[in-house]
Amino acid sequence: MNSALLLVATLKVVNGVSSPKEAEALGLREAARWLLELRVSNVIVELDAKGDYDAFYSKALDRSEFGMLIQDCRSLFFYQSFTLCHVKRQANAAADALAKAASSFASPSFWRDAPPLLGAILASDVSISSH
């Protein structure tokens, strides 16, 4: 039986991002920093951005701004022994819903449990990812 556990959720809008790829990398770095602050371990982070996932595990040296963001992510993940996994976008609807809802929030938001808009979506994500 597969199960998902969402302990906390957060969202914030970041202006001046030049591409979706960079936005995903910034989000990944923010998530890693946030998890580090929470002092949690044994965390599996699911990412549906295949390009960012591939860059994270690439051995190639990338000195671009995006490459430096990815290097920051690697360092944070290594330091805390987090695991990064790629999932299909259809199995990551909760993250997509939070991203779409972000523009309707005036300031960064934080929830100790799943926000109401994610209840049914999380159940669906588990169902999709277990098939």
Short mmCIF file of N, CA and C in Angstrom, two decimals:
data_model
loop_
_atom_site.label_atom_id
_atom_site.label_comp_id
_atom_site.label_asym_id
_atom_site.label_seq_id
_atom_site.Cartn_x
_atom_site.Cartn_y
_atom_site.Cartn_z
N MET A 1 0.84 -1.18 0.00
CA MET A 1 0.00 0.00 0.00
C MET A 1 0.88 1.24 0.00
N ASN A 2 0.66 2.16 -0.90
CA ASN A 2 1.38 3.43 -0.93
C ASN A 2 0.62 4.45 -0.12
N SER A 3 1.37 5.32 0.53
CA SER A 3 0.74 6.41 1.25
C SER A 3 1.59 7.65 1.12
N ALA A 4 0.95 8.78 1.24
CA ALA A 4 1.66 10.05 1.19
C ALA A 4 1.38 10.77 2.49
N LEU A 5 2.37 11.49 2.93
CA LEU A 5 2.21 12.25 4.15
C LEU A 5 2.70 13.66 3.88
N LEU A 6 1.84 14.61 4.04
CA LEU A 6 2.20 16.00 3.89
C LEU A 6 2.09 16.63 5.27
N LEU A 7 3.24 16.99 5.82
CA LEU A 7 3.25 17.58 7.14
C LEU A 7 3.07 19.08 7.11
N VAL A 8 3.67 19.71 6.15
CA VAL A 8 3.60 21.16 6.04
C VAL A 8 3.60 21.54 4.56
N ALA A 9 3.09 22.71 4.27
CA ALA A 9 3.11 23.23 2.92
C ALA A 9 3.38 24.73 2.99
N THR A 10 4.05 25.24 1.98
CA THR A 10 4.31 26.66 1.93
C THR A 10 4.29 27.11 0.47
N LEU A 11 4.05 28.38 0.29
CA LEU A 11 4.15 28.95 -1.05
C LEU A 11 4.53 30.41 -0.95
N LYS A 12 5.23 30.88 -1.96
CA LYS A 12 5.53 32.30 -2.06
C LYS A 12 5.80 32.63 -3.51
N VAL A 13 5.50 33.84 -3.88
CA VAL A 13 5.71 34.32 -5.23
C VAL A 13 7.10 34.94 -5.31
N VAL A 14 7.83 34.59 -6.37
CA VAL A 14 9.16 35.15 -6.60
C VAL A 14 9.12 35.88 -7.94
N ASN A 15 9.40 37.17 -7.91
CA ASN A 15 9.40 37.97 -9.13
C ASN A 15 10.77 37.94 -9.81
N GLY A 16 10.77 38.20 -11.11
CA GLY A 16 12.03 38.32 -11.84
C GLY A 16 12.65 37.01 -12.28
N VAL A 17 11.88 35.94 -12.30
CA VAL A 17 12.40 34.65 -12.74
C VAL A 17 12.31 34.59 -14.26
N SER A 18 13.40 34.18 -14.90
CA SER A 18 13.46 34.26 -16.36
C SER A 18 12.87 33.07 -17.11
N SER A 19 12.72 31.92 -16.45
CA SER A 19 12.20 30.74 -17.15
C SER A 19 11.56 29.77 -16.17
N PRO A 20 10.67 28.90 -16.67
CA PRO A 20 10.09 27.87 -15.79
C PRO A 20 11.16 26.96 -15.19
N LYS A 21 12.20 26.67 -15.97
CA LYS A 21 13.29 25.82 -15.49
C LYS A 21 13.97 26.46 -14.27
N GLU A 22 14.22 27.77 -14.37
CA GLU A 22 14.83 28.50 -13.25
C GLU A 22 13.87 28.56 -12.06
N ALA A 23 12.59 28.77 -12.32
CA ALA A 23 11.60 28.81 -11.25
C ALA A 23 11.56 27.49 -10.49
N GLU A 24 11.61 26.38 -11.21
CA GLU A 24 11.63 25.06 -10.56
C GLU A 24 12.87 24.90 -9.71
N ALA A 25 14.03 25.35 -10.22
CA ALA A 25 15.28 25.23 -9.46
C ALA A 25 15.23 26.11 -8.21
N LEU A 26 14.70 27.32 -8.34
CA LEU A 26 14.55 28.20 -7.17
C LEU A 26 13.64 27.56 -6.13
N GLY A 27 12.54 26.97 -6.59
CA GLY A 27 11.62 26.29 -5.69
C GLY A 27 12.27 25.12 -4.99
N LEU A 28 13.07 24.37 -5.74
CA LEU A 28 13.77 23.23 -5.16
C LEU A 28 14.76 23.68 -4.09
N ARG A 29 15.49 24.75 -4.38
CA ARG A 29 16.45 25.28 -3.40
C ARG A 29 15.73 25.80 -2.15
N GLU A 30 14.62 26.52 -2.36
CA GLU A 30 13.84 27.02 -1.22
C GLU A 30 13.31 25.87 -0.38
N ALA A 31 12.83 24.82 -1.02
CA ALA A 31 12.31 23.66 -0.29
C ALA A 31 13.41 23.01 0.54
N ALA A 32 14.59 22.86 -0.06
CA ALA A 32 15.71 22.24 0.67
C ALA A 32 16.12 23.10 1.86
N ARG A 33 16.19 24.41 1.68
CA ARG A 33 16.54 25.31 2.79
C ARG A 33 15.49 25.24 3.90
N TRP A 34 14.23 25.22 3.47
CA TRP A 34 13.12 25.18 4.41
C TRP A 34 13.16 23.88 5.22
N LEU A 35 13.37 22.76 4.54
CA LEU A 35 13.45 21.47 5.23
C LEU A 35 14.64 21.44 6.19
N LEU A 36 15.72 22.06 5.80
CA LEU A 36 16.89 22.15 6.67
C LEU A 36 16.55 22.93 7.94
N GLU A 37 15.83 24.04 7.79
CA GLU A 37 15.40 24.83 8.95
C GLU A 37 14.48 24.03 9.86
N LEU A 38 13.64 23.20 9.28
CA LEU A 38 12.71 22.38 10.07
C LEU A 38 13.41 21.22 10.76
N ARG A 39 14.66 20.97 10.37
CA ARG A 39 15.47 19.89 10.94
C ARG A 39 14.82 18.53 10.76
N VAL A 40 14.36 18.28 9.56
CA VAL A 40 13.76 16.98 9.26
C VAL A 40 14.76 16.14 8.46
N SER A 41 14.57 14.84 8.49
CA SER A 41 15.43 13.94 7.73
C SER A 41 14.57 12.90 7.03
N ASN A 42 15.22 12.06 6.24
CA ASN A 42 14.52 11.02 5.49
C ASN A 42 13.40 11.59 4.64
N VAL A 43 13.70 12.66 3.93
CA VAL A 43 12.72 13.34 3.10
C VAL A 43 12.93 12.96 1.64
N ILE A 44 11.84 12.63 0.99
CA ILE A 44 11.85 12.39 -0.45
C ILE A 44 11.12 13.55 -1.09
N VAL A 45 11.82 14.29 -1.93
CA VAL A 45 11.24 15.41 -2.65
C VAL A 45 10.91 14.95 -4.05
N GLU A 46 9.66 15.13 -4.46
CA GLU A 46 9.24 14.75 -5.80
C GLU A 46 9.22 15.98 -6.69
N LEU A 47 9.81 15.83 -7.86
CA LEU A 47 9.93 16.93 -8.82
C LEU A 47 9.40 16.44 -10.15
N ASP A 48 8.52 17.22 -10.77
CA ASP A 48 7.99 16.80 -12.07
C ASP A 48 8.69 17.49 -13.24
N ALA A 49 9.64 18.36 -12.95
CA ALA A 49 10.39 19.06 -14.00
C ALA A 49 11.58 18.20 -14.41
N LYS A 50 11.42 17.47 -15.50
CA LYS A 50 12.44 16.50 -15.93
C LYS A 50 13.78 17.18 -16.21
N GLY A 51 13.77 18.37 -16.81
CA GLY A 51 15.03 19.06 -17.10
C GLY A 51 15.80 19.40 -15.84
N ASP A 52 15.09 19.84 -14.81
CA ASP A 52 15.74 20.16 -13.54
C ASP A 52 16.24 18.88 -12.86
N TYR A 53 15.45 17.83 -12.92
CA TYR A 53 15.84 16.55 -12.34
C TYR A 53 17.12 16.04 -13.03
N ASP A 54 17.13 16.07 -14.35
CA ASP A 54 18.31 15.62 -15.09
C ASP A 54 19.53 16.46 -14.76
N ALA A 55 19.35 17.78 -14.65
CA ALA A 55 20.46 18.67 -14.31
C ALA A 55 20.99 18.37 -12.91
N PHE A 56 20.10 18.05 -11.99
CA PHE A 56 20.49 17.74 -10.61
C PHE A 56 21.45 16.55 -10.57
N TYR A 57 21.19 15.54 -11.39
CA TYR A 57 22.01 14.33 -11.40
C TYR A 57 23.09 14.33 -12.48
N SER A 58 23.19 15.38 -13.26
CA SER A 58 24.19 15.46 -14.31
C SER A 58 25.59 15.64 -13.73
N LYS A 59 26.57 15.05 -14.40
CA LYS A 59 27.97 15.21 -14.00
C LYS A 59 28.60 16.41 -14.72
N ALA A 60 27.90 16.96 -15.70
CA ALA A 60 28.44 18.08 -16.48
C ALA A 60 28.54 19.34 -15.61
N LEU A 61 29.58 20.11 -15.86
CA LEU A 61 29.77 21.37 -15.15
C LEU A 61 28.99 22.47 -15.86
N ASP A 62 28.11 23.13 -15.15
CA ASP A 62 27.28 24.19 -15.71
C ASP A 62 27.51 25.44 -14.87
N ARG A 63 28.18 26.41 -15.44
CA ARG A 63 28.51 27.64 -14.71
C ARG A 63 27.47 28.75 -14.92
N SER A 64 26.35 28.43 -15.56
CA SER A 64 25.29 29.41 -15.74
C SER A 64 24.59 29.66 -14.40
N GLU A 65 23.74 30.67 -14.38
CA GLU A 65 22.98 30.95 -13.16
C GLU A 65 22.14 29.73 -12.76
N PHE A 66 21.52 29.10 -13.77
CA PHE A 66 20.74 27.89 -13.50
C PHE A 66 21.64 26.79 -12.92
N GLY A 67 22.81 26.60 -13.50
CA GLY A 67 23.74 25.59 -13.02
C GLY A 67 24.17 25.82 -11.58
N MET A 68 24.36 27.09 -11.23
CA MET A 68 24.74 27.42 -9.86
C MET A 68 23.58 27.15 -8.88
N LEU A 69 22.35 27.40 -9.33
CA LEU A 69 21.17 27.06 -8.51
C LEU A 69 21.11 25.56 -8.25
N ILE A 70 21.33 24.80 -9.31
CA ILE A 70 21.30 23.34 -9.18
C ILE A 70 22.41 22.86 -8.24
N GLN A 71 23.59 23.47 -8.34
CA GLN A 71 24.70 23.11 -7.44
C GLN A 71 24.33 23.41 -5.98
N ASP A 72 23.68 24.53 -5.74
CA ASP A 72 23.20 24.84 -4.39
C ASP A 72 22.25 23.75 -3.90
N CYS A 73 21.35 23.33 -4.77
CA CYS A 73 20.39 22.28 -4.41
C CYS A 73 21.11 20.98 -4.06
N ARG A 74 22.07 20.59 -4.90
CA ARG A 74 22.84 19.36 -4.63
C ARG A 74 23.50 19.43 -3.26
N SER A 75 24.12 20.57 -2.96
CA SER A 75 24.82 20.72 -1.68
C SER A 75 23.85 20.58 -0.51
N LEU A 76 22.70 21.22 -0.61
CA LEU A 76 21.71 21.14 0.46
C LEU A 76 21.17 19.72 0.62
N PHE A 77 20.90 19.06 -0.50
CA PHE A 77 20.39 17.69 -0.44
C PHE A 77 21.43 16.75 0.15
N PHE A 78 22.69 16.92 -0.25
CA PHE A 78 23.76 16.07 0.25
C PHE A 78 23.93 16.28 1.76
N TYR A 79 23.90 17.52 2.19
CA TYR A 79 24.10 17.84 3.60
C TYR A 79 23.04 17.17 4.48
N GLN A 80 21.82 17.11 4.03
CA GLN A 80 20.73 16.54 4.81
C GLN A 80 20.33 15.13 4.38
N SER A 81 20.98 14.59 3.39
CA SER A 81 20.65 13.25 2.88
C SER A 81 19.21 13.16 2.40
N PHE A 82 18.74 14.24 1.75
CA PHE A 82 17.42 14.20 1.13
C PHE A 82 17.53 13.42 -0.18
N THR A 83 16.41 12.91 -0.66
CA THR A 83 16.35 12.19 -1.92
C THR A 83 15.46 12.96 -2.89
N LEU A 84 15.94 13.10 -4.12
CA LEU A 84 15.15 13.75 -5.16
C LEU A 84 14.68 12.68 -6.14
N CYS A 85 13.38 12.64 -6.39
CA CYS A 85 12.78 11.68 -7.32
C CYS A 85 12.00 12.43 -8.38
N HIS A 86 11.98 11.87 -9.57
CA HIS A 86 11.16 12.44 -10.64
C HIS A 86 9.84 11.70 -10.69
N VAL A 87 8.75 12.46 -10.79
CA VAL A 87 7.42 11.88 -10.95
C VAL A 87 6.76 12.55 -12.14
N LYS A 88 5.80 11.86 -12.72
CA LYS A 88 5.04 12.46 -13.82
C LYS A 88 4.23 13.64 -13.29
N ARG A 89 4.03 14.62 -14.13
CA ARG A 89 3.28 15.82 -13.73
C ARG A 89 1.89 15.45 -13.22
N GLN A 90 1.27 14.42 -13.82
CA GLN A 90 -0.07 14.01 -13.39
C GLN A 90 -0.07 13.49 -11.96
N ALA A 91 1.07 13.02 -11.46
CA ALA A 91 1.16 12.49 -10.10
C ALA A 91 1.64 13.56 -9.13
N ASN A 92 1.74 14.80 -9.58
CA ASN A 92 2.22 15.88 -8.74
C ASN A 92 1.27 17.07 -8.80
N ALA A 93 0.00 16.77 -8.80
CA ALA A 93 -1.02 17.81 -8.93
C ALA A 93 -1.06 18.75 -7.73
N ALA A 94 -0.65 18.27 -6.55
CA ALA A 94 -0.67 19.13 -5.36
C ALA A 94 0.29 20.30 -5.54
N ALA A 95 1.49 20.03 -6.02
CA ALA A 95 2.46 21.11 -6.25
C ALA A 95 1.95 22.07 -7.31
N ASP A 96 1.33 21.53 -8.34
CA ASP A 96 0.79 22.37 -9.42
C ASP A 96 -0.32 23.28 -8.88
N ALA A 97 -1.18 22.72 -8.03
CA ALA A 97 -2.28 23.51 -7.46
C ALA A 97 -1.75 24.64 -6.57
N LEU A 98 -0.72 24.35 -5.79
CA LEU A 98 -0.12 25.39 -4.95
C LEU A 98 0.51 26.49 -5.81
N ALA A 99 1.21 26.08 -6.86
CA ALA A 99 1.84 27.07 -7.75
C ALA A 99 0.80 27.98 -8.39
N LYS A 100 -0.31 27.40 -8.84
CA LYS A 100 -1.36 28.20 -9.47
C LYS A 100 -2.06 29.11 -8.45
N ALA A 101 -2.15 28.66 -7.20
CA ALA A 101 -2.83 29.45 -6.18
C ALA A 101 -1.94 30.56 -5.63
N ALA A 102 -0.63 30.47 -5.84
CA ALA A 102 0.31 31.42 -5.23
C ALA A 102 -0.01 32.87 -5.55
N SER A 103 -0.44 33.14 -6.77
CA SER A 103 -0.70 34.54 -7.15
C SER A 103 -1.88 35.15 -6.40
N SER A 104 -2.73 34.33 -5.80
CA SER A 104 -3.88 34.87 -5.06
C SER A 104 -3.55 35.16 -3.60
N PHE A 105 -2.30 34.89 -3.18
CA PHE A 105 -1.88 35.16 -1.82
C PHE A 105 -0.99 36.40 -1.81
N ALA A 106 -1.29 37.35 -0.92
CA ALA A 106 -0.54 38.61 -0.87
C ALA A 106 0.85 38.44 -0.27
N SER A 107 1.04 37.42 0.54
CA SER A 107 2.33 37.21 1.18
C SER A 107 2.61 35.71 1.25
N PRO A 108 3.86 35.33 1.56
CA PRO A 108 4.14 33.90 1.70
C PRO A 108 3.18 33.25 2.68
N SER A 109 2.77 32.02 2.39
CA SER A 109 1.81 31.32 3.24
C SER A 109 2.40 30.00 3.70
N PHE A 110 1.96 29.55 4.87
CA PHE A 110 2.49 28.35 5.49
C PHE A 110 1.34 27.60 6.16
N TRP A 111 1.31 26.28 6.01
CA TRP A 111 0.30 25.45 6.66
C TRP A 111 0.98 24.30 7.37
N ARG A 112 0.54 23.99 8.58
CA ARG A 112 1.08 22.84 9.34
C ARG A 112 0.51 21.53 8.80
N ASP A 113 -0.66 21.56 8.26
CA ASP A 113 -1.28 20.40 7.63
C ASP A 113 -1.60 20.80 6.20
N ALA A 114 -2.06 19.86 5.43
CA ALA A 114 -2.41 20.16 4.04
C ALA A 114 -3.46 21.25 3.99
N PRO A 115 -3.23 22.29 3.19
CA PRO A 115 -4.27 23.32 3.06
C PRO A 115 -5.52 22.71 2.45
N PRO A 116 -6.69 23.28 2.75
CA PRO A 116 -7.95 22.71 2.28
C PRO A 116 -7.99 22.43 0.78
N LEU A 117 -7.35 23.27 -0.02
CA LEU A 117 -7.41 23.06 -1.47
C LEU A 117 -6.66 21.82 -1.92
N LEU A 118 -5.89 21.18 -1.03
CA LEU A 118 -5.09 20.02 -1.43
C LEU A 118 -5.64 18.67 -1.00
N GLY A 119 -6.65 18.63 -0.15
CA GLY A 119 -7.15 17.35 0.37
C GLY A 119 -7.42 16.30 -0.69
N ALA A 120 -8.31 16.58 -1.61
CA ALA A 120 -8.68 15.62 -2.66
C ALA A 120 -7.53 15.41 -3.64
N ILE A 121 -6.76 16.46 -3.88
CA ILE A 121 -5.64 16.36 -4.83
C ILE A 121 -4.59 15.38 -4.32
N LEU A 122 -4.25 15.45 -3.03
CA LEU A 122 -3.25 14.53 -2.47
C LEU A 122 -3.71 13.08 -2.58
N ALA A 123 -4.98 12.83 -2.33
CA ALA A 123 -5.51 11.47 -2.46
C ALA A 123 -5.37 10.98 -3.89
N SER A 124 -5.62 11.86 -4.84
CA SER A 124 -5.49 11.52 -6.26
C SER A 124 -4.03 11.27 -6.64
N ASP A 125 -3.10 12.09 -6.12
CA ASP A 125 -1.67 11.90 -6.40
C ASP A 125 -1.21 10.52 -5.96
N VAL A 126 -1.63 10.08 -4.78
CA VAL A 126 -1.24 8.77 -4.28
C VAL A 126 -1.76 7.70 -5.20
N SER A 127 -3.01 7.85 -5.62
CA SER A 127 -3.63 6.86 -6.51
C SER A 127 -2.89 6.75 -7.84
N ILE A 128 -2.54 7.89 -8.42
CA ILE A 128 -1.84 7.90 -9.72
C ILE A 128 -0.44 7.32 -9.58
N SER A 129 0.30 7.72 -8.52
CA SER A 129 1.68 7.28 -8.38
C SER A 129 1.81 5.81 -8.01
N SER A 130 0.74 5.18 -7.53
CA SER A 130 0.82 3.78 -7.14
C SER A 130 0.50 2.84 -8.31
N HIS A 131 0.14 3.39 -9.47
CA HIS A 131 -0.18 2.54 -10.62
C HIS A 131 0.97 2.46 -11.59
#
